[in-house]
């Protein structure tokens, strides 16, 4: 197993089945699987979907995957963070490599027009950040970004004993469904990231580092005009409040 690729393979068949059931894939559709590994989840998926495209970065696994998979599975060697997605629409599914789960999820959000939904296993801690409420330790820029674009459904928790080798932490299966009619906000992700630049600072101070020429008075005036307190800290703002503040500066 290669640690640098986050290789923890699922060995419990009932969990593999539960993940595929939870994904609710229409049988006529195409699924993009991230990181098939030894192909255990891929095999279950191949029974549920018309076509499976599985992207694996580890070249050593490719020959055995290609030899073992049924005819409706296409194995592609590549880095899911960088490669061009296949054409058309596809559901995303995978037991994500933990070291790249967050950037991968951001990439799915960016390409959501072609992805009806995303069902993935991630570290439980990442799932908790995605679902976090304001004013909690877990709430941060990633929570705001995910919740702006998606409803996050928590499926179930998976414990280390279900994998080989055992990871150190619990995992969770979650499903992202895009919220309808989300207004386009091109620089929202960068804006929220900067607004959280220092969690200990007030929102106004973080934003002043972003827009130094505005001056403190104008900054406070703009924040208050959105209904947010001038002394608020970034983690106290709801997603809707972040959007209102962003619209003041876009
Ligand atoms: N799907 C298998 C399972 O559930 O047992 C393996 C899951 S394992 C957690 C993650 C897999 O993703 C590994 O096979 C790893 O080599 C692959 N991987 C890691 N980084 C990747 C990347 N950037 N693009 C594509 N695959 C990647």
PDB file of C-alpha atoms and ligand atoms in Angstrom:
ATOM      1  CA  UNK A   1       0.000   0.000   0.000  1.00  0.00           C
ATOM      2  CA  UNK A   2       1.275   3.472  -0.843  1.00  0.00           C
ATOM      3  CA  UNK A   3       0.808   5.927   1.946  1.00  0.00           C
ATOM      4  CA  UNK A   4       1.418   8.941  -0.286  1.00  0.00           C
ATOM      5  CA  UNK A   5      -1.699   8.017  -2.284  1.00  0.00           C
ATOM      6  CA  UNK A   6      -3.840   7.586   0.838  1.00  0.00           C
ATOM      7  CA  UNK A   7      -4.345   3.891   0.140  1.00  0.00           C
ATOM      8  CA  UNK A   8      -6.726   2.363   2.691  1.00  0.00           C
ATOM      9  CA  UNK A   9      -8.782  -0.267   0.926  1.00  0.00           C
ATOM     10  CA  UNK A  10     -12.284  -1.199   2.022  1.00  0.00           C
ATOM     11  CA  UNK A  11     -12.618  -4.885   2.757  1.00  0.00           C
ATOM     12  CA  UNK A  12     -16.134  -5.075   4.239  1.00  0.00           C
ATOM     13  CA  UNK A  13     -18.530  -5.965   1.443  1.00  0.00           C
ATOM     14  CA  UNK A  14     -21.650  -4.875   3.305  1.00  0.00           C
ATOM     15  CA  UNK A  15     -20.191  -1.368   3.543  1.00  0.00           C
ATOM     16  CA  UNK A  16     -19.312  -1.317  -0.158  1.00  0.00           C
ATOM     17  CA  UNK A  17     -22.942  -2.177  -0.916  1.00  0.00           C
ATOM     18  CA  UNK A  18     -24.266   0.406   1.498  1.00  0.00           C
ATOM     19  CA  UNK A  19     -22.223   3.151  -0.188  1.00  0.00           C
ATOM     20  CA  UNK A  20     -23.597   2.247  -3.612  1.00  0.00           C
ATOM     21  CA  UNK A  21     -27.180   2.048  -2.255  1.00  0.00           C
ATOM     22  CA  UNK A  22     -26.808   5.426  -0.568  1.00  0.00           C
ATOM     23  CA  UNK A  23     -25.656   6.967  -3.886  1.00  0.00           C
ATOM     24  CA  UNK A  24     -29.039   6.186  -5.564  1.00  0.00           C
ATOM     25  CA  UNK A  25     -27.524   5.980  -9.036  1.00  0.00           C
ATOM     26  CA  UNK A  26     -30.091   5.706 -11.831  1.00  0.00           C
ATOM     27  CA  UNK A  27     -29.189   2.452 -13.673  1.00  0.00           C
ATOM     28  CA  UNK A  28     -28.927   4.205 -17.061  1.00  0.00           C
ATOM     29  CA  UNK A  29     -26.312   6.710 -15.889  1.00  0.00           C
ATOM     30  CA  UNK A  30     -22.537   7.091 -15.885  1.00  0.00           C
ATOM     31  CA  UNK A  31     -20.464   7.212 -12.699  1.00  0.00           C
ATOM     32  CA  UNK A  32     -16.993   8.627 -12.266  1.00  0.00           C
ATOM     33  CA  UNK A  33     -15.161   6.798  -9.500  1.00  0.00           C
ATOM     34  CA  UNK A  34     -12.160   8.469  -7.890  1.00  0.00           C
ATOM     35  CA  UNK A  35      -9.426   6.033  -6.832  1.00  0.00           C
ATOM     36  CA  UNK A  36     -10.648   2.480  -7.511  1.00  0.00           C
ATOM     37  CA  UNK A  37      -7.626   0.989  -5.704  1.00  0.00           C
ATOM     38  CA  UNK A  38      -8.032  -2.774  -5.915  1.00  0.00           C
ATOM     39  CA  UNK A  39     -11.493  -2.364  -7.489  1.00  0.00           C
ATOM     40  CA  UNK A  40     -13.741  -3.544  -4.655  1.00  0.00           C
ATOM     41  CA  UNK A  41     -16.107  -0.561  -4.824  1.00  0.00           C
ATOM     42  CA  UNK A  42     -15.807  -0.442  -8.624  1.00  0.00           C
ATOM     43  CA  UNK A  43     -17.188  -3.972  -8.899  1.00  0.00           C
ATOM     44  CA  UNK A  44     -20.280  -3.066  -6.830  1.00  0.00           C
ATOM     45  CA  UNK A  45     -20.738   0.096  -8.872  1.00  0.00           C
ATOM     46  CA  UNK A  46     -20.539  -1.786 -12.154  1.00  0.00           C
ATOM     47  CA  UNK A  47     -23.652  -3.707 -11.083  1.00  0.00           C
ATOM     48  CA  UNK A  48     -25.569  -0.523 -10.324  1.00  0.00           C
ATOM     49  CA  UNK A  49     -24.684   1.780 -13.248  1.00  0.00           C
ATOM     50  CA  UNK A  50     -24.582   1.524 -17.025  1.00  0.00           C
ATOM     51  CA  UNK A  51     -21.044   2.866 -17.324  1.00  0.00           C
ATOM     52  CA  UNK A  52     -18.265   3.391 -14.779  1.00  0.00           C
ATOM     53  CA  UNK A  53     -15.168   5.482 -15.458  1.00  0.00           C
ATOM     54  CA  UNK A  54     -12.601   4.946 -12.701  1.00  0.00           C
ATOM     55  CA  UNK A  55      -9.596   7.260 -12.331  1.00  0.00           C
ATOM     56  CA  UNK A  56      -6.582   5.815 -10.546  1.00  0.00           C
ATOM     57  CA  UNK A  57      -3.270   7.632 -10.024  1.00  0.00           C
ATOM     58  CA  UNK A  58      -1.215   4.568  -9.074  1.00  0.00           C
ATOM     59  CA  UNK A  59       0.146   3.073 -12.310  1.00  0.00           C
ATOM     60  CA  UNK A  60       1.043  -0.184 -10.539  1.00  0.00           C
ATOM     61  CA  UNK A  61      -2.661  -0.932  -9.959  1.00  0.00           C
ATOM     62  CA  UNK A  62      -3.797  -0.270 -13.542  1.00  0.00           C
ATOM     63  CA  UNK A  63      -2.975  -3.631 -15.240  1.00  0.00           C
ATOM     64  CA  UNK A  64      -4.738  -5.771 -12.640  1.00  0.00           C
ATOM     65  CA  UNK A  65      -7.735  -3.406 -12.572  1.00  0.00           C
ATOM     66  CA  UNK A  66      -8.049  -3.536 -16.369  1.00  0.00           C
ATOM     67  CA  UNK A  67      -7.781  -7.311 -16.339  1.00  0.00           C
ATOM     68  CA  UNK A  68     -10.360  -7.855 -13.619  1.00  0.00           C
ATOM     69  CA  UNK A  69     -13.167  -5.386 -14.328  1.00  0.00           C
ATOM     70  CA  UNK A  70     -16.393  -6.135 -16.227  1.00  0.00           C
ATOM     71  CA  UNK A  71     -16.994  -4.645 -19.684  1.00  0.00           C
ATOM     72  CA  UNK A  72     -18.888  -1.546 -18.538  1.00  0.00           C
ATOM     73  CA  UNK A  73     -15.885  -0.260 -16.533  1.00  0.00           C
ATOM     74  CA  UNK A  74     -13.272   1.996 -18.092  1.00  0.00           C
ATOM     75  CA  UNK A  75     -10.058   2.347 -16.087  1.00  0.00           C
ATOM     76  CA  UNK A  76      -8.223   5.636 -16.652  1.00  0.00           C
ATOM     77  CA  UNK A  77      -4.752   6.292 -15.274  1.00  0.00           C
ATOM     78  CA  UNK A  78      -4.422   9.862 -14.030  1.00  0.00           C
ATOM     79  CA  UNK A  79      -4.581  12.424 -11.257  1.00  0.00           C
ATOM     80  CA  UNK A  80      -8.202  13.321 -10.470  1.00  0.00           C
ATOM     81  CA  UNK A  81      -7.035  16.722  -9.260  1.00  0.00           C
ATOM     82  CA  UNK A  82      -5.675  17.720 -12.644  1.00  0.00           C
ATOM     83  CA  UNK A  83      -7.007  15.603 -15.449  1.00  0.00           C
ATOM     84  CA  UNK A  84      -9.702  16.779 -17.785  1.00  0.00           C
ATOM     85  CA  UNK A  85     -13.046  15.218 -16.889  1.00  0.00           C
ATOM     86  CA  UNK A  86     -14.658  12.903 -19.434  1.00  0.00           C
ATOM     87  CA  UNK A  87     -17.352  14.515 -21.613  1.00  0.00           C
ATOM     88  CA  UNK A  88     -21.025  14.522 -20.629  1.00  0.00           C
ATOM     89  CA  UNK A  89     -22.705  14.235 -17.266  1.00  0.00           C
ATOM     90  CA  UNK A  90     -21.668  11.800 -14.523  1.00  0.00           C
ATOM     91  CA  UNK A  91     -22.347  11.091 -10.868  1.00  0.00           C
ATOM     92  CA  UNK A  92     -19.221  11.151  -8.686  1.00  0.00           C
ATOM     93  CA  UNK A  93     -18.495   8.389  -6.225  1.00  0.00           C
ATOM     94  CA  UNK A  94     -15.431   7.329  -4.316  1.00  0.00           C
ATOM     95  CA  UNK A  95     -13.642   6.424  -1.178  1.00  0.00           C
ATOM     96  CA  UNK A  96     -11.527   9.554  -1.463  1.00  0.00           C
ATOM     97  CA  UNK A  97      -7.810   9.584  -0.760  1.00  0.00           C
ATOM     98  CA  UNK A  98      -7.785  11.583   2.469  1.00  0.00           C
ATOM     99  CA  UNK A  99      -4.790  13.766   1.608  1.00  0.00           C
ATOM    100  CA  UNK A 100      -6.592  15.311  -1.381  1.00  0.00           C
ATOM    101  CA  UNK A 101     -10.269  15.077  -0.366  1.00  0.00           C
ATOM    102  CA  UNK A 102     -10.770  18.823   0.189  1.00  0.00           C
ATOM    103  CA  UNK A 103      -9.290  20.040  -3.133  1.00  0.00           C
ATOM    104  CA  UNK A 104     -11.173  17.272  -4.940  1.00  0.00           C
ATOM    105  CA  UNK A 105     -14.474  18.358  -3.384  1.00  0.00           C
ATOM    106  CA  UNK A 106     -13.753  21.951  -4.428  1.00  0.00           C
ATOM    107  CA  UNK A 107     -13.147  20.691  -7.952  1.00  0.00           C
ATOM    108  CA  UNK A 108     -16.501  18.869  -8.006  1.00  0.00           C
ATOM    109  CA  UNK A 109     -18.224  22.060  -6.856  1.00  0.00           C
ATOM    110  CA  UNK A 110     -16.543  24.007  -9.673  1.00  0.00           C
ATOM    111  CA  UNK A 111     -17.761  21.471 -12.246  1.00  0.00           C
ATOM    112  CA  UNK A 112     -21.207  20.952 -10.693  1.00  0.00           C
ATOM    113  CA  UNK A 113     -23.009  21.774 -13.970  1.00  0.00           C
ATOM    114  CA  UNK A 114     -22.078  18.293 -15.250  1.00  0.00           C
ATOM    115  CA  UNK A 115     -22.254  16.427 -11.942  1.00  0.00           C
ATOM    116  CA  UNK A 116     -25.773  15.689 -10.640  1.00  0.00           C
ATOM    117  CA  UNK A 117     -24.485  14.589  -7.219  1.00  0.00           C
ATOM    118  CA  UNK A 118     -21.417  13.457  -5.285  1.00  0.00           C
ATOM    119  CA  UNK A 119     -21.331  10.490  -2.893  1.00  0.00           C
ATOM    120  CA  UNK A 120     -18.001  10.069  -1.153  1.00  0.00           C
ATOM    121  CA  UNK A 121     -16.301   8.654   1.863  1.00  0.00           C
ATOM    122  CA  UNK A 122     -14.097  11.171   3.659  1.00  0.00           C
ATOM    123  CA  UNK A 123     -12.514  11.477   7.078  1.00  0.00           C
ATOM    124  CA  UNK A 124     -15.308  12.030   9.571  1.00  0.00           C
ATOM    125  CA  UNK A 125     -13.648  15.267  10.579  1.00  0.00           C
ATOM    126  CA  UNK A 126     -13.923  16.581   6.987  1.00  0.00           C
ATOM    127  CA  UNK A 127     -17.624  15.638   6.913  1.00  0.00           C
ATOM    128  CA  UNK A 128     -18.119  17.526  10.184  1.00  0.00           C
ATOM    129  CA  UNK A 129     -16.437  20.623   8.716  1.00  0.00           C
ATOM    130  CA  UNK A 130     -18.702  20.437   5.678  1.00  0.00           C
ATOM    131  CA  UNK A 131     -21.817  20.362   7.873  1.00  0.00           C
ATOM    132  CA  UNK A 132     -20.664  22.710  10.646  1.00  0.00           C
ATOM    133  CA  UNK A 133     -22.862  25.465  12.080  1.00  0.00           C
ATOM    134  CA  UNK A 134     -21.576  29.023  12.646  1.00  0.00           C
ATOM    135  CA  UNK A 135     -19.772  29.746  15.950  1.00  0.00           C
ATOM    136  CA  UNK A 136     -18.429  26.212  16.250  1.00  0.00           C
ATOM    137  CA  UNK A 137     -14.809  25.096  16.150  1.00  0.00           C
ATOM    138  CA  UNK A 138     -15.388  23.134  12.910  1.00  0.00           C
ATOM    139  CA  UNK A 139     -16.983  26.048  11.004  1.00  0.00           C
ATOM    140  CA  UNK A 140     -14.635  27.647   8.493  1.00  0.00           C
ATOM    141  CA  UNK A 141     -14.276  28.745   4.860  1.00  0.00           C
ATOM    142  CA  UNK A 142     -14.772  25.205   3.560  1.00  0.00           C
ATOM    143  CA  UNK A 143     -18.089  24.909   5.465  1.00  0.00           C
ATOM    144  CA  UNK A 144     -19.317  28.176   3.950  1.00  0.00           C
ATOM    145  CA  UNK A 145     -18.283  27.191   0.423  1.00  0.00           C
ATOM    146  CA  UNK A 146     -19.860  23.724   0.582  1.00  0.00           C
ATOM    147  CA  UNK A 147     -23.087  24.901   2.227  1.00  0.00           C
ATOM    148  CA  UNK A 148     -23.458  27.782  -0.233  1.00  0.00           C
ATOM    149  CA  UNK A 149     -23.565  25.379  -3.160  1.00  0.00           C
ATOM    150  CA  UNK A 150     -24.849  22.142  -1.673  1.00  0.00           C
ATOM    151  CA  UNK A 151     -27.027  20.322   0.820  1.00  0.00           C
ATOM    152  CA  UNK A 152     -24.876  17.787   2.628  1.00  0.00           C
ATOM    153  CA  UNK A 153     -26.559  14.520   3.628  1.00  0.00           C
ATOM    154  CA  UNK A 154     -24.794  12.394   6.201  1.00  0.00           C
ATOM    155  CA  UNK A 155     -25.064   8.709   5.325  1.00  0.00           C
ATOM    156  CA  UNK A 156     -23.200   6.716   7.955  1.00  0.00           C
ATOM    157  CA  UNK A 157     -19.967   6.380   9.882  1.00  0.00           C
ATOM    158  CA  UNK A 158     -17.346   3.784   8.909  1.00  0.00           C
ATOM    159  CA  UNK A 159     -14.864   2.607  11.532  1.00  0.00           C
ATOM    160  CA  UNK A 160     -11.155   1.829  10.955  1.00  0.00           C
ATOM    161  CA  UNK A 161     -11.705  -1.954  11.128  1.00  0.00           C
ATOM    162  CA  UNK A 162     -13.440  -1.884   7.715  1.00  0.00           C
ATOM    163  CA  UNK A 163     -10.166  -0.989   5.923  1.00  0.00           C
ATOM    164  CA  UNK A 164      -6.789  -2.484   5.152  1.00  0.00           C
ATOM    165  CA  UNK A 165      -4.553  -1.008   6.423  1.00  0.00           C
ATOM    166  CA  UNK A 166      -6.591   0.500   9.250  1.00  0.00           C
ATOM    167  CA  UNK A 167      -6.668   4.313   9.173  1.00  0.00           C
ATOM    168  CA  UNK A 168      -6.179   6.190  12.443  1.00  0.00           C
ATOM    169  CA  UNK A 169      -9.521   7.992  12.246  1.00  0.00           C
ATOM    170  CA  UNK A 170     -13.211   7.320  11.623  1.00  0.00           C
ATOM    171  CA  UNK A 171     -14.666   7.935   8.171  1.00  0.00           C
ATOM    172  CA  UNK A 172     -18.057   9.086   6.971  1.00  0.00           C
ATOM    173  CA  UNK A 173     -20.083   8.608   3.809  1.00  0.00           C
ATOM    174  CA  UNK A 174     -21.800  11.779   2.669  1.00  0.00           C
ATOM    175  CA  UNK A 175     -23.805  12.873  -0.320  1.00  0.00           C
ATOM    176  CA  UNK A 176     -23.785  16.351  -1.842  1.00  0.00           C
ATOM    177  CA  UNK A 177     -26.834  17.570  -3.718  1.00  0.00           C
ATOM    178  CA  UNK A 178     -26.603  21.006  -5.304  1.00  0.00           C
ATOM    179  CA  UNK A 179     -28.957  23.664  -4.029  1.00  0.00           C
ATOM    180  CA  UNK A 180     -31.190  24.932  -6.822  1.00  0.00           C
ATOM    181  CA  UNK A 181     -30.892  28.498  -8.174  1.00  0.00           C
ATOM    182  CA  UNK A 182     -27.696  29.466  -6.383  1.00  0.00           C
ATOM    183  CA  UNK A 183     -26.670  32.909  -7.705  1.00  0.00           C
ATOM    184  CA  UNK A 184     -23.310  32.887  -9.438  1.00  0.00           C
ATOM    185  CA  UNK A 185     -20.630  34.335  -7.137  1.00  0.00           C
ATOM    186  CA  UNK A 186     -17.361  34.119  -9.072  1.00  0.00           C
ATOM    187  CA  UNK A 187     -14.901  35.173  -6.372  1.00  0.00           C
ATOM    188  CA  UNK A 188     -16.939  34.036  -3.369  1.00  0.00           C
ATOM    189  CA  UNK A 189     -14.499  31.227  -2.468  1.00  0.00           C
ATOM    190  CA  UNK A 190     -11.470  33.577  -2.411  1.00  0.00           C
ATOM    191  CA  UNK A 191     -13.447  36.200  -0.534  1.00  0.00           C
ATOM    192  CA  UNK A 192     -14.526  33.801   2.218  1.00  0.00           C
ATOM    193  CA  UNK A 193     -10.996  32.395   2.472  1.00  0.00           C
ATOM    194  CA  UNK A 194      -9.615  35.912   3.017  1.00  0.00           C
ATOM    195  CA  UNK A 195     -12.387  36.819   5.448  1.00  0.00           C
ATOM    196  CA  UNK A 196     -11.194  33.890   7.600  1.00  0.00           C
ATOM    197  CA  UNK A 197      -7.491  34.785   7.144  1.00  0.00           C
ATOM    198  CA  UNK A 198      -7.173  35.216  10.897  1.00  0.00           C
ATOM    199  CA  UNK A 199      -9.933  33.654  12.967  1.00  0.00           C
ATOM    200  CA  UNK A 200      -8.973  35.649  16.015  1.00  0.00           C
ATOM    201  CA  UNK A 201      -9.394  38.955  14.216  1.00  0.00           C
ATOM    202  CA  UNK A 202     -12.717  40.633  13.601  1.00  0.00           C
ATOM    203  CA  UNK A 203     -14.244  40.310  10.149  1.00  0.00           C
ATOM    204  CA  UNK A 204     -13.681  44.057   9.541  1.00  0.00           C
ATOM    205  CA  UNK A 205      -9.939  43.720  10.153  1.00  0.00           C
ATOM    206  CA  UNK A 206      -9.573  40.733   7.864  1.00  0.00           C
ATOM    207  CA  UNK A 207     -11.478  42.586   5.153  1.00  0.00           C
ATOM    208  CA  UNK A 208      -9.371  45.715   5.677  1.00  0.00           C
ATOM    209  CA  UNK A 209      -6.262  43.689   4.785  1.00  0.00           C
ATOM    210  CA  UNK A 210      -8.066  42.778   1.560  1.00  0.00           C
ATOM    211  CA  UNK A 211      -9.283  46.317   0.771  1.00  0.00           C
ATOM    212  CA  UNK A 212      -6.805  48.657   2.560  1.00  0.00           C
ATOM    213  CA  UNK A 213      -7.783  51.714   0.535  1.00  0.00           C
ATOM    214  CA  UNK A 214     -11.371  51.697   1.861  1.00  0.00           C
ATOM    215  CA  UNK A 215     -10.432  52.863   5.343  1.00  0.00           C
ATOM    216  CA  UNK A 216     -11.950  51.685   8.634  1.00  0.00           C
ATOM    217  CA  UNK A 217     -14.982  53.962   8.638  1.00  0.00           C
ATOM    218  CA  UNK A 218     -16.166  52.967   5.177  1.00  0.00           C
ATOM    219  CA  UNK A 219     -15.459  49.308   5.969  1.00  0.00           C
ATOM    220  CA  UNK A 220     -17.638  49.404   9.101  1.00  0.00           C
ATOM    221  CA  UNK A 221     -20.365  51.278   7.244  1.00  0.00           C
ATOM    222  CA  UNK A 222     -20.500  48.589   4.557  1.00  0.00           C
ATOM    223  CA  UNK A 223     -20.540  45.725   7.042  1.00  0.00           C
ATOM    224  CA  UNK A 224     -23.313  47.290   9.141  1.00  0.00           C
ATOM    225  CA  UNK A 225     -25.374  47.965   5.984  1.00  0.00           C
ATOM    226  CA  UNK A 226     -25.632  44.177   5.474  1.00  0.00           C
ATOM    227  CA  UNK A 227     -27.149  43.679   8.924  1.00  0.00           C
ATOM    228  CA  UNK A 228     -23.952  42.110  10.307  1.00  0.00           C
ATOM    229  CA  UNK A 229     -22.470  43.459  13.537  1.00  0.00           C
ATOM    230  CA  UNK A 230     -19.392  45.665  13.115  1.00  0.00           C
ATOM    231  CA  UNK A 231     -17.640  43.622  15.787  1.00  0.00           C
ATOM    232  CA  UNK A 232     -18.482  40.191  14.324  1.00  0.00           C
ATOM    233  CA  UNK A 233     -15.777  37.559  13.961  1.00  0.00           C
ATOM    234  CA  UNK A 234     -15.769  35.586  10.706  1.00  0.00           C
ATOM    235  CA  UNK A 235     -16.927  32.317  12.277  1.00  0.00           C
ATOM    236  CA  UNK A 236     -20.087  34.011  13.609  1.00  0.00           C
ATOM    237  CA  UNK A 237     -21.513  34.707  10.133  1.00  0.00           C
ATOM    238  CA  UNK A 238     -24.042  32.397   8.527  1.00  0.00           C
ATOM    239  CA  UNK A 239     -23.670  31.496   4.844  1.00  0.00           C
ATOM    240  CA  UNK A 240     -26.444  33.981   3.950  1.00  0.00           C
ATOM    241  CA  UNK A 241     -24.624  36.734   5.869  1.00  0.00           C
ATOM    242  CA  UNK A 242     -21.364  35.950   4.083  1.00  0.00           C
ATOM    243  CA  UNK A 243     -23.143  36.295   0.778  1.00  0.00           C
ATOM    244  CA  UNK A 244     -24.587  39.677   1.745  1.00  0.00           C
ATOM    245  CA  UNK A 245     -21.159  40.946   2.819  1.00  0.00           C
ATOM    246  CA  UNK A 246     -19.551  39.564  -0.367  1.00  0.00           C
ATOM    247  CA  UNK A 247     -22.141  41.433  -2.458  1.00  0.00           C
ATOM    248  CA  UNK A 248     -21.038  44.686  -0.828  1.00  0.00           C
ATOM    249  CA  UNK A 249     -17.515  44.198  -2.170  1.00  0.00           C
ATOM    250  CA  UNK A 250     -17.834  42.208  -5.389  1.00  0.00           C
TER     251      UNK A 250
HETATM  252  N1  LIG B   1     -11.792   2.560  -3.826  1.00  0.00           N
HETATM  253  C1  LIG B   1     -10.855   1.749  -3.080  1.00  0.00           C
HETATM  254  C2  LIG B   1     -11.541   1.186  -1.850  1.00  0.00           C
HETATM  255  O1  LIG B   1     -12.585   1.756  -1.449  1.00  0.00           O
HETATM  256  O2  LIG B   1     -11.044   0.233  -1.272  1.00  0.00           O
HETATM  257  C3  LIG B   1      -9.576   2.515  -2.711  1.00  0.00           C
HETATM  258  C4  LIG B   1      -9.758   3.762  -1.890  1.00  0.00           C
HETATM  259  S1  LIG B   1      -8.248   4.467  -1.290  1.00  0.00           S
HETATM  260  C5  LIG B   1      -8.813   5.354   0.134  1.00  0.00           C
HETATM  261  C6  LIG B   1      -7.934   5.835  -2.394  1.00  0.00           C
HETATM  262  C7  LIG B   1      -7.492   5.468  -3.816  1.00  0.00           C
HETATM  263  O3  LIG B   1      -7.310   6.679  -4.572  1.00  0.00           O
HETATM  264  C8  LIG B   1      -6.163   4.728  -3.902  1.00  0.00           C
HETATM  265  O4  LIG B   1      -6.295   3.658  -4.806  1.00  0.00           O
HETATM  266  C9  LIG B   1      -5.174   5.774  -4.444  1.00  0.00           C
HETATM  267  O5  LIG B   1      -4.119   5.223  -5.185  1.00  0.00           O
HETATM  268  C10 LIG B   1      -6.096   6.642  -5.299  1.00  0.00           C
HETATM  269  N2  LIG B   1      -5.648   8.042  -5.463  1.00  0.00           N
HETATM  270  C11 LIG B   1      -4.929   8.797  -4.599  1.00  0.00           C
HETATM  271  N3  LIG B   1      -4.764  10.043  -5.084  1.00  0.00           N
HETATM  272  C12 LIG B   1      -5.407  10.081  -6.289  1.00  0.00           C
HETATM  273  C13 LIG B   1      -5.586  11.088  -7.269  1.00  0.00           C
HETATM  274  N4  LIG B   1      -5.097  12.321  -7.105  1.00  0.00           N
HETATM  275  N5  LIG B   1      -6.283  10.777  -8.405  1.00  0.00           N
HETATM  276  C14 LIG B   1      -6.800   9.514  -8.576  1.00  0.00           C
HETATM  277  N6  LIG B   1      -6.658   8.526  -7.671  1.00  0.00           N
HETATM  278  C15 LIG B   1      -5.974   8.793  -6.541  1.00  0.00           C
END
